[in-house]
Tab-separated table of C-alpha atoms in Angstrom:
chain	number	residue	atom	x	y	z
R	15	MET	CA	147.951	98.394	139.650
R	16	SER	CA	149.507	101.525	141.193
R	17	ARG	CA	149.203	104.951	139.630
R	18	ARG	CA	152.909	104.799	138.756
R	19	GLY	CA	152.394	101.454	137.029
R	20	LEU	CA	149.420	102.760	135.091
R	21	GLY	CA	151.478	105.769	134.046
R	22	ALA	CA	154.263	103.516	132.756
R	23	VAL	CA	151.750	101.446	130.768
R	24	ALA	CA	150.206	104.609	129.308
R	25	SER	CA	153.663	105.876	128.333
R	26	VAL	CA	154.513	102.614	126.550
R	27	LEU	CA	151.141	102.597	124.767
R	28	ASP	CA	151.612	106.237	123.770
R	29	GLN	CA	155.043	105.463	122.310
R	30	ALA	CA	153.511	102.506	120.485
R	31	ALA	CA	150.708	104.689	119.084
R	32	SER	CA	153.163	107.337	117.909
R	33	SER	CA	155.445	104.751	116.307
R	34	ALA	CA	152.486	102.947	114.724
R	35	THR	CA	151.395	106.253	113.172
R	36	ASN	CA	154.789	106.704	111.514
R	37	ILE	CA	154.849	103.091	110.327
R	38	LEU	CA	151.329	103.110	108.887
R	39	VAL	CA	151.849	106.465	107.168
R	40	LEU	CA	154.774	105.024	105.236
R	41	VAL	CA	153.036	101.702	104.532
R	42	LEU	CA	149.885	103.402	103.237
R	43	ALA	CA	151.879	105.906	101.189
R	44	ALA	CA	153.842	103.041	99.618
R	45	ARG	CA	150.649	101.187	98.743
R	46	LEU	CA	149.033	104.250	97.193
R	47	SER	CA	152.089	105.445	95.254
R	48	SER	CA	154.253	104.237	92.437
R	49	ALA	CA	157.870	103.490	93.300
R	50	ALA	CA	158.873	106.953	92.055
R	51	GLY	CA	156.036	108.631	93.961
R	52	PHE	CA	156.954	106.876	97.196
R	53	ALA	CA	160.574	107.910	96.698
R	54	GLU	CA	159.456	111.567	96.596
R	55	PHE	CA	157.230	111.064	99.634
R	56	SER	CA	160.138	109.403	101.460
R	57	MET	CA	162.447	112.348	100.814
R	58	VAL	CA	159.887	114.686	102.356
R	59	TYR	CA	159.204	112.335	105.265
R	60	VAL	CA	162.915	111.999	106.032
R	61	THR	CA	163.077	115.804	106.156
R	62	PHE	CA	160.146	115.817	108.573
R	63	SER	CA	161.793	113.094	110.688
R	64	VAL	CA	164.946	115.186	111.063
R	65	LEU	CA	162.954	118.273	112.095
R	66	LEU	CA	160.854	116.176	114.478
R	67	GLY	CA	163.995	114.792	116.105
R	68	LEU	CA	165.541	118.242	116.432
R	69	ASN	CA	162.406	119.548	118.152
R	70	MET	CA	162.311	116.516	120.440
R	71	ALA	CA	165.953	117.056	121.398
R	72	TYR	CA	165.861	120.837	121.818
R	73	VAL	CA	162.461	121.192	123.469
R	74	GLY	CA	161.124	117.784	124.480
R	75	GLN	CA	164.076	116.199	126.261
R	76	SER	CA	164.835	119.308	128.283
R	77	LEU	CA	161.143	119.718	129.123
R	78	VAL	CA	160.722	116.264	130.656
R	79	LEU	CA	163.575	116.991	133.088
R	80	GLU	CA	161.732	119.985	134.549
R	81	LYS	CA	160.376	119.765	138.100
R	82	GLY	CA	158.629	122.025	140.565
R	83	GLU	CA	155.563	124.211	140.666
R	84	ARG	CA	156.271	126.069	137.414
R	85	LEU	CA	155.507	123.136	135.144
R	86	GLY	CA	152.415	124.814	133.716
R	87	ALA	CA	154.366	127.897	132.649
R	88	VAL	CA	157.215	125.772	131.291
R	89	CYS	CA	154.806	123.646	129.234
R	90	ARG	CA	153.088	126.724	127.826
R	91	SER	CA	156.485	128.174	126.894
R	92	ALA	CA	157.556	124.905	125.251
R	93	ALA	CA	154.362	124.734	123.190
R	94	ALA	CA	154.686	128.375	122.164
R	95	PHE	CA	158.314	127.955	121.138
R	96	THR	CA	157.504	124.802	119.149
R	97	GLY	CA	154.711	126.615	117.327
R	98	ALA	CA	156.884	129.618	116.491
R	99	ALA	CA	159.950	127.602	115.467
R	100	SER	CA	157.928	125.180	113.337
R	101	ALA	CA	156.184	128.077	111.583
R	102	ALA	CA	159.579	129.578	110.719
R	103	ALA	CA	160.910	126.236	109.491
R	104	GLY	CA	157.701	125.670	107.531
R	105	ALA	CA	158.110	129.010	105.779
R	106	VAL	CA	161.634	128.035	104.711
R	107	LEU	CA	160.396	124.683	103.402
R	108	ALA	CA	157.594	126.407	101.482
R	109	VAL	CA	160.131	128.671	99.773
R	110	VAL	CA	162.283	125.631	98.944
R	111	GLY	CA	159.227	123.878	97.543
R	112	LEU	CA	158.393	126.826	95.324
R	113	ALA	CA	161.965	126.845	94.008
R	114	LEU	CA	162.093	123.100	93.235
R	115	PRO	CA	160.501	121.934	90.000
R	116	GLY	CA	157.673	119.461	89.532
R	117	SER	CA	156.063	117.133	92.030
R	118	THR	CA	159.058	117.148	94.391
R	119	GLY	CA	158.657	120.881	94.893
R	120	GLN	CA	154.921	120.464	95.502
R	121	ALA	CA	155.621	117.845	98.175
R	122	PHE	CA	158.068	120.103	100.026
R	123	LEU	CA	155.631	123.016	99.729
R	124	ALA	CA	152.932	120.843	101.305
R	125	LEU	CA	155.277	119.903	104.156
R	126	GLY	CA	155.999	123.571	104.807
R	127	LEU	CA	152.280	124.318	105.080
R	128	VAL	CA	151.468	121.526	107.536
R	129	LEU	CA	154.702	121.441	109.560
R	130	PRO	CA	153.421	123.647	112.438
R	131	LEU	CA	150.423	121.329	112.893
R	132	VAL	CA	152.353	118.062	113.057
R	133	LEU	CA	155.285	119.330	115.145
R	134	LEU	CA	153.089	121.057	117.725
R	135	GLN	CA	150.802	118.023	117.991
R	136	ASP	CA	153.780	115.753	118.637
R	137	GLY	CA	155.389	118.266	121.010
R	138	LEU	CA	152.394	118.142	123.351
R	139	ARG	CA	153.419	114.576	124.254
R	140	TYR	CA	156.392	115.960	126.168
R	141	CYS	CA	154.221	118.469	128.008
R	142	PHE	CA	152.035	115.643	129.286
R	143	SER	CA	155.100	113.591	130.170
R	144	ALA	CA	156.520	116.455	132.242
R	145	LEU	CA	153.129	116.884	133.930
R	146	ARG	CA	153.051	113.130	134.656
R	147	THR	CA	149.774	112.673	132.781
R	148	PRO	CA	150.783	110.275	129.960
R	149	GLU	CA	147.198	109.089	129.600
R	150	ARG	CA	146.354	112.470	128.063
R	151	ALA	CA	149.142	112.099	125.525
R	152	LEU	CA	147.835	108.607	124.756
R	153	ALA	CA	144.318	109.942	124.104
R	154	ALA	CA	145.582	112.564	121.643
R	155	ASP	CA	148.017	110.216	119.872
R	156	ALA	CA	145.410	107.466	119.562
R	157	LEU	CA	143.087	109.983	117.902
R	158	ARG	CA	145.958	111.045	115.646
R	159	LEU	CA	146.519	107.436	114.609
R	160	GLY	CA	142.857	106.883	113.763
R	161	CYS	CA	142.535	110.133	111.816
R	162	VAL	CA	145.651	109.723	109.694
R	163	VAL	CA	144.820	106.137	108.763
R	164	ALA	CA	141.257	107.089	107.799
R	165	ALA	CA	142.454	110.089	105.802
R	166	LEU	CA	145.091	108.184	103.839
R	167	VAL	CA	142.893	105.148	103.187
R	168	ALA	CA	140.381	107.490	101.553
R	169	GLN	CA	142.955	108.697	98.992
R	170	PRO	CA	142.896	107.327	95.433
R	171	GLU	CA	145.601	105.012	94.180
R	172	GLY	CA	148.321	106.919	92.403
R	173	ALA	CA	147.861	110.058	94.509
R	174	SER	CA	150.787	112.462	94.244
R	175	ALA	CA	153.340	112.855	97.022
R	176	GLY	CA	152.212	116.455	97.586
R	177	ARG	CA	148.609	115.419	98.093
R	178	LEU	CA	149.575	112.636	100.511
R	179	VAL	CA	151.776	114.989	102.548
R	180	LEU	CA	148.992	117.577	102.732
R	181	VAL	CA	146.370	115.015	103.794
R	182	TRP	CA	148.764	113.505	106.365
R	183	GLY	CA	149.432	116.921	107.885
R	184	VAL	CA	145.874	118.231	107.969
R	185	SER	CA	144.699	114.994	109.615
R	186	ALA	CA	146.656	116.085	112.729
R	187	LEU	CA	144.130	118.870	113.431
R	188	PRO	CA	141.671	116.838	115.573
R	189	ALA	CA	144.479	115.409	117.720
R	190	LEU	CA	146.076	118.853	118.061
R	191	ALA	CA	142.763	120.356	119.178
R	192	LEU	CA	142.241	117.563	121.724
R	193	GLY	CA	145.797	117.905	123.022
R	194	LEU	CA	145.455	121.665	123.518
R	195	PHE	CA	142.105	121.128	125.268
R	196	LEU	CA	143.636	118.550	127.632
R	197	LEU	CA	146.628	120.811	128.320
R	198	ARG	CA	144.538	123.907	129.021
R	199	PRO	CA	143.829	123.216	132.749
R	200	TYR	CA	147.565	123.143	133.450
R	201	VAL	CA	148.508	126.308	131.566
R	202	ARG	CA	145.507	128.523	132.300
R	203	GLY	CA	146.556	131.873	133.725
R	204	VAL	CA	150.297	131.547	133.054
R	205	ARG	CA	152.383	133.336	130.435
R	206	ALA	CA	154.770	131.868	127.909
R	207	ASP	CA	158.426	132.863	128.072
R	208	LEU	CA	160.531	132.036	125.011
R	209	ARG	CA	163.740	133.590	126.330
R	210	PRO	CA	165.144	130.433	127.972
R	211	TYR	CA	165.097	128.667	124.600
R	212	LEU	CA	167.095	131.457	122.982
R	213	ARG	CA	169.794	131.706	125.630
R	214	ARG	CA	173.243	130.259	125.211
R	215	GLY	CA	173.681	127.184	127.363
R	216	HIS	CA	170.089	125.959	127.116
R	217	LEU	CA	170.103	122.241	127.997
R	218	GLY	CA	168.478	121.318	124.709
R	219	GLN	CA	171.565	122.471	122.828
R	220	ARG	CA	173.544	119.492	124.156
R	221	PHE	CA	170.738	117.120	123.252
R	222	VAL	CA	170.588	118.549	119.738
R	223	VAL	CA	174.271	117.777	119.230
R	224	GLU	CA	173.742	114.162	120.278
R	225	PHE	CA	170.705	113.825	118.029
R	226	ALA	CA	172.428	115.489	115.094
R	227	VAL	CA	175.372	113.104	115.162
R	228	GLY	CA	173.469	110.054	116.397
R	229	ASN	CA	170.335	110.102	114.266
R	230	GLY	CA	170.123	113.188	112.112
R	231	SER	CA	173.399	112.550	110.302
R	232	SER	CA	172.273	109.182	108.939
R	233	GLN	CA	168.828	110.572	108.041
R	234	LEU	CA	170.429	113.433	106.153
R	235	ALA	CA	172.804	111.009	104.444
R	236	VAL	CA	169.840	108.948	103.226
R	237	LEU	CA	168.175	112.150	102.056
R	238	GLY	CA	171.407	113.092	100.288
R	239	LEU	CA	171.210	109.930	98.216
R	240	GLY	CA	168.045	111.313	96.673
R	241	VAL	CA	169.756	114.603	95.869
R	242	PHE	CA	173.072	113.333	94.527
R	243	ALA	CA	172.122	109.842	93.348
R	244	THR	CA	168.507	108.767	92.833
R	245	PRO	CA	165.285	109.226	94.836
R	246	LEU	CA	164.558	105.519	94.301
R	247	ALA	CA	167.423	104.733	96.682
R	248	VAL	CA	165.684	106.735	99.392
R	249	GLY	CA	162.420	104.902	98.779
R	250	ALA	CA	164.072	101.478	98.959
R	251	LEU	CA	165.985	102.239	102.168
R	252	ARG	CA	162.971	103.901	103.752
R	253	GLY	CA	160.701	101.039	102.766
R	254	ALA	CA	163.056	98.446	104.291
R	255	THR	CA	163.432	100.313	107.577
R	256	THR	CA	159.673	100.918	107.786
R	257	LEU	CA	159.139	97.175	108.119
R	258	PHE	CA	161.299	97.218	111.256
R	259	GLY	CA	159.080	99.810	112.943
R	260	PRO	CA	158.032	97.500	115.831
R	261	LEU	CA	161.674	97.221	116.849
R	262	ASN	CA	161.951	101.003	116.958
R	263	VAL	CA	159.136	100.932	119.536
R	264	LEU	CA	161.178	98.515	121.672
R	265	PHE	CA	164.375	100.545	121.343
R	266	ASN	CA	162.593	103.793	122.214
R	267	SER	CA	160.892	102.177	125.208
R	268	ALA	CA	164.248	100.832	126.422
R	269	ASN	CA	165.766	104.311	126.175
R	270	ALA	CA	162.828	105.842	128.032
R	271	PHE	CA	162.325	103.376	130.879
R	272	ALA	CA	165.566	101.440	131.366
R	273	PRO	CA	167.778	104.205	132.884
R	274	PRO	CA	165.695	104.684	136.075
R	275	VAL	CA	165.533	100.918	136.598
R	276	LEU	CA	169.251	100.439	135.990
R	277	GLY	CA	170.025	103.313	138.340
R	278	ARG	CA	168.577	101.306	141.226
R	279	LEU	CA	170.918	98.357	140.686
R	280	ARG	CA	173.911	98.010	142.972
R	281	GLY	CA	177.254	98.428	141.280
R	282	LYS	CA	178.690	98.241	137.812
R	283	ARG	CA	178.599	94.463	137.560
R	284	ALA	CA	174.846	94.207	138.120
R	285	THR	CA	174.181	97.035	135.674
R	286	VAL	CA	176.354	95.535	132.942
R	287	ARG	CA	174.845	92.092	133.472
R	288	ALA	CA	171.321	93.478	133.084
R	289	THR	CA	172.075	95.570	129.994
R	290	ALA	CA	174.039	92.760	128.332
R	291	LEU	CA	171.078	90.420	128.813
R	292	LEU	CA	168.686	93.041	127.454
R	293	GLY	CA	171.007	93.626	124.496
R	294	MET	CA	171.065	89.934	123.619
R	295	VAL	CA	167.270	89.778	123.802
R	296	LEU	CA	166.884	92.809	121.522
R	297	ALA	CA	169.498	91.438	119.109
R	298	ALA	CA	167.687	88.099	118.923
R	299	LEU	CA	164.373	89.864	118.288
R	300	GLY	CA	165.964	91.949	115.538
R	301	ALA	CA	167.440	88.912	113.815
R	302	GLY	CA	164.202	86.956	114.179
R	303	TRP	CA	162.062	89.779	112.819
R	304	GLY	CA	164.414	90.168	109.884
R	305	ALA	CA	164.154	86.450	109.120
R	306	VAL	CA	160.346	86.607	109.219
R	307	LEU	CA	160.292	89.550	106.815
R	308	TYR	CA	162.759	87.898	104.454
R	309	ALA	CA	160.543	84.805	104.313
R	310	LEU	CA	157.393	86.771	103.394
R	311	PRO	CA	155.854	85.806	100.053
R	312	ASP	CA	156.006	88.517	97.408
R	313	GLY	CA	152.217	88.880	97.483
R	314	VAL	CA	152.238	89.733	101.184
R	315	GLY	CA	155.173	92.084	100.730
R	316	ARG	CA	153.466	93.946	97.910
R	317	SER	CA	150.330	94.313	100.030
R	318	LEU	CA	152.515	96.108	102.591
R	319	LEU	CA	154.742	98.314	100.419
R	320	GLY	CA	153.229	98.186	96.945
R	321	ASP	CA	155.692	98.739	94.093
R	322	THR	CA	158.466	99.588	96.566
R	323	TRP	CA	158.536	95.996	97.876
R	324	SER	CA	160.739	94.610	95.097
R	325	ALA	CA	163.533	97.110	95.846
R	326	ALA	CA	163.100	97.082	99.632
R	327	SER	CA	163.021	93.275	99.963
R	328	ALA	CA	166.522	93.000	98.522
R	329	LEU	CA	167.783	95.115	101.427
R	330	LEU	CA	166.178	93.037	104.205
R	331	PRO	CA	169.298	90.944	105.027
R	332	ALA	CA	171.372	94.088	105.539
R	333	THR	CA	168.637	95.947	107.418
R	334	GLY	CA	167.923	92.899	109.572
R	335	ALA	CA	171.606	92.672	110.484
R	336	GLN	CA	171.636	96.388	111.262
R	337	TYR	CA	168.682	96.131	113.655
R	338	ALA	CA	170.090	93.059	115.387
R	339	ILE	CA	173.328	94.957	116.001
R	340	MET	CA	171.416	98.092	117.022
R	341	GLY	CA	169.898	96.102	119.888
R	342	LEU	CA	173.374	95.526	121.277
R	343	GLY	CA	174.473	99.093	120.586
R	344	THR	CA	171.409	100.591	122.257
R	345	CYS	CA	172.171	98.692	125.449
R	346	ALA	CA	175.841	99.670	125.376
R	347	LEU	CA	174.814	103.338	125.282
R	348	LEU	CA	172.278	102.729	128.048
R	349	THR	CA	175.037	101.271	130.215
R	350	LEU	CA	177.253	104.275	129.657
R	351	ARG	CA	174.380	106.683	130.261
R	352	VAL	CA	173.953	105.195	133.735
R	353	LEU	CA	177.608	104.620	134.663
R	354	ALA	CA	179.458	107.330	132.693
R	355	PRO	CA	177.036	109.815	131.091
R	356	LYS	CA	179.767	111.999	129.579
R	357	ALA	CA	181.109	109.095	127.510
R	358	THR	CA	178.156	108.886	125.111
R	359	LEU	CA	178.624	112.127	123.175
R	360	SER	CA	182.074	111.295	121.808
R	361	LEU	CA	180.905	107.833	120.743
R	362	GLN	CA	177.900	109.298	118.965
R	363	VAL	CA	180.001	111.860	117.132
R	364	VAL	CA	182.759	109.529	115.916
R	365	TYR	CA	180.772	106.446	115.013
R	366	SER	CA	177.695	108.156	113.595
R	367	LEU	CA	179.918	110.065	111.190
R	368	LEU	CA	181.639	106.769	110.379
R	369	ALA	CA	178.224	105.244	109.590
R	370	VAL	CA	177.469	108.115	107.209
R	371	GLY	CA	180.789	107.561	105.461
R	372	LEU	CA	180.127	103.834	105.164
R	373	LEU	CA	176.617	104.472	103.824
R	374	LEU	CA	177.817	106.852	101.124
R	375	GLY	CA	180.892	104.761	100.318
R	376	GLY	CA	178.806	101.615	100.115
R	377	TYR	CA	176.402	103.280	97.711
R	378	ALA	CA	179.258	104.531	95.545
R	379	MET	CA	180.732	101.024	95.247
R	380	TRP	CA	177.742	98.657	95.342
R	381	GLY	CA	174.604	100.750	94.958
R	382	VAL	CA	171.628	100.695	97.324
R	383	ALA	CA	172.568	97.307	98.794
R	384	GLY	CA	176.016	98.673	99.588
R	385	ALA	CA	174.429	101.656	101.340
R	386	ALA	CA	172.308	99.335	103.501
R	387	TRP	CA	175.326	97.217	104.431
R	388	GLY	CA	177.230	100.428	105.152
R	389	LEU	CA	174.614	101.393	107.732
R	390	ALA	CA	174.894	97.924	109.265
R	391	GLY	CA	178.673	98.283	109.413
R	392	GLY	CA	178.362	101.640	111.142
R	393	SER	CA	176.002	100.164	113.745
R	394	ALA	CA	178.442	97.305	114.346
R	395	ALA	CA	181.344	99.711	114.871
R	396	LYS	CA	179.334	101.832	117.315
R	397	ALA	CA	178.144	98.805	119.290
R	398	THR	CA	181.670	97.389	119.503
R	399	ALA	CA	183.125	100.713	120.638
R	400	GLY	CA	180.338	101.137	123.195
R	401	TRP	CA	180.910	97.776	124.850
R	402	LEU	CA	184.679	98.281	124.812
R	403	ARG	CA	184.154	101.584	126.617
R	404	VAL	CA	181.922	99.790	129.137
R	405	ALA	CA	184.640	97.180	129.701
R	406	ARG	CA	187.164	99.923	130.491
R	407	LEU	CA	185.023	101.491	133.189
R	408	ARG	CA	186.518	100.998	136.625
R	409	THR	CA	183.987	102.589	138.921
R	410	PRO	CA	180.319	103.385	138.406
R	411	ALA	CA	178.955	106.896	138.596
R	412	PRO	CA	177.410	107.659	142.021
R	413	ALA	CA	174.039	108.721	140.595
R	414	LEU	CA	171.951	108.527	137.464
R	415	ALA	CA	172.426	111.526	135.175
R	416	PRO	CA	169.627	112.888	132.986
R	417	ALA	CA	169.206	110.951	129.749
R	418	ALA	CA	170.568	112.764	126.709
């Protein structure tokens, strides 16, 4: 296999390791916690997921587009900015945790303390991607996976959300140390420059907008359910989506590797044909995975999610429908990213906000099940609008634009 092929395999395996870490963290936390404890843990983990996505958009996605001889300096600057920004965000979270009462406040305080460790460790993946050494990212993320699983398995049943968050965060230290060691040869002798990240017009600002409306808005809406309604709603929704983690790996891999391949196809028709076929495959996998989960015996389900299973299992039809539709929607956005890159932002803004409205409206009318079906409805609207926009395209773009 060529070096390029090995690099692609390492990138896929690294994405799988990172996704598996997130999945297993939630599964183990659910098994160790009561339903109320997992709800608190989920609120904190949703907060972390939003901050992780913002860092990925602002720093990571702009970093992987860098080229030239200055990659070492750029990577050092990206790591330094991630460390500084995550420390500032962690301090804010610690203050929030001290202000909140009880175990919820302790959990947010713990997140504030460990946030610089987990964000910097994850951010090194994008440095290795820019340097075209994904095997180094894979080594660090595989170590991260092993350490976090071992650390959480060692915790007693009924452990508090704050303790689980603290253990999860501290377990990133070995992987962070390995990642910094593997990065050192590329950044030795160069200085970090944080000024590009503070300037108006930095490329990451556009990516943040797309993330905020495309992913962050729904995450914050789920988190809002715990603030304005009940934390148990967050735990149930988070538990249901956790079971669909393998599909997130597929969707993320499609977003990462499909655009360059599609850019080599000749003409709009070939591109649309390929993405439509991929969309149908992903939709079928989503529906099939949902059916498998729905057919699981209660004993197996409880071994996966503990006390949260009873609430999460009731949401599986809606979440399964959402992921089946997301397969189609993902491929519609991929098509537009190749043929008309400027068309994706408006779709993300309008239909992600619609999904948030449907989620909150569904909860207000029909409870947690209504919220889950609201998310599915939002995904359906976005997928439909995306393919209608594809159908209206008359001419393909002459070249592949950077992925947003």
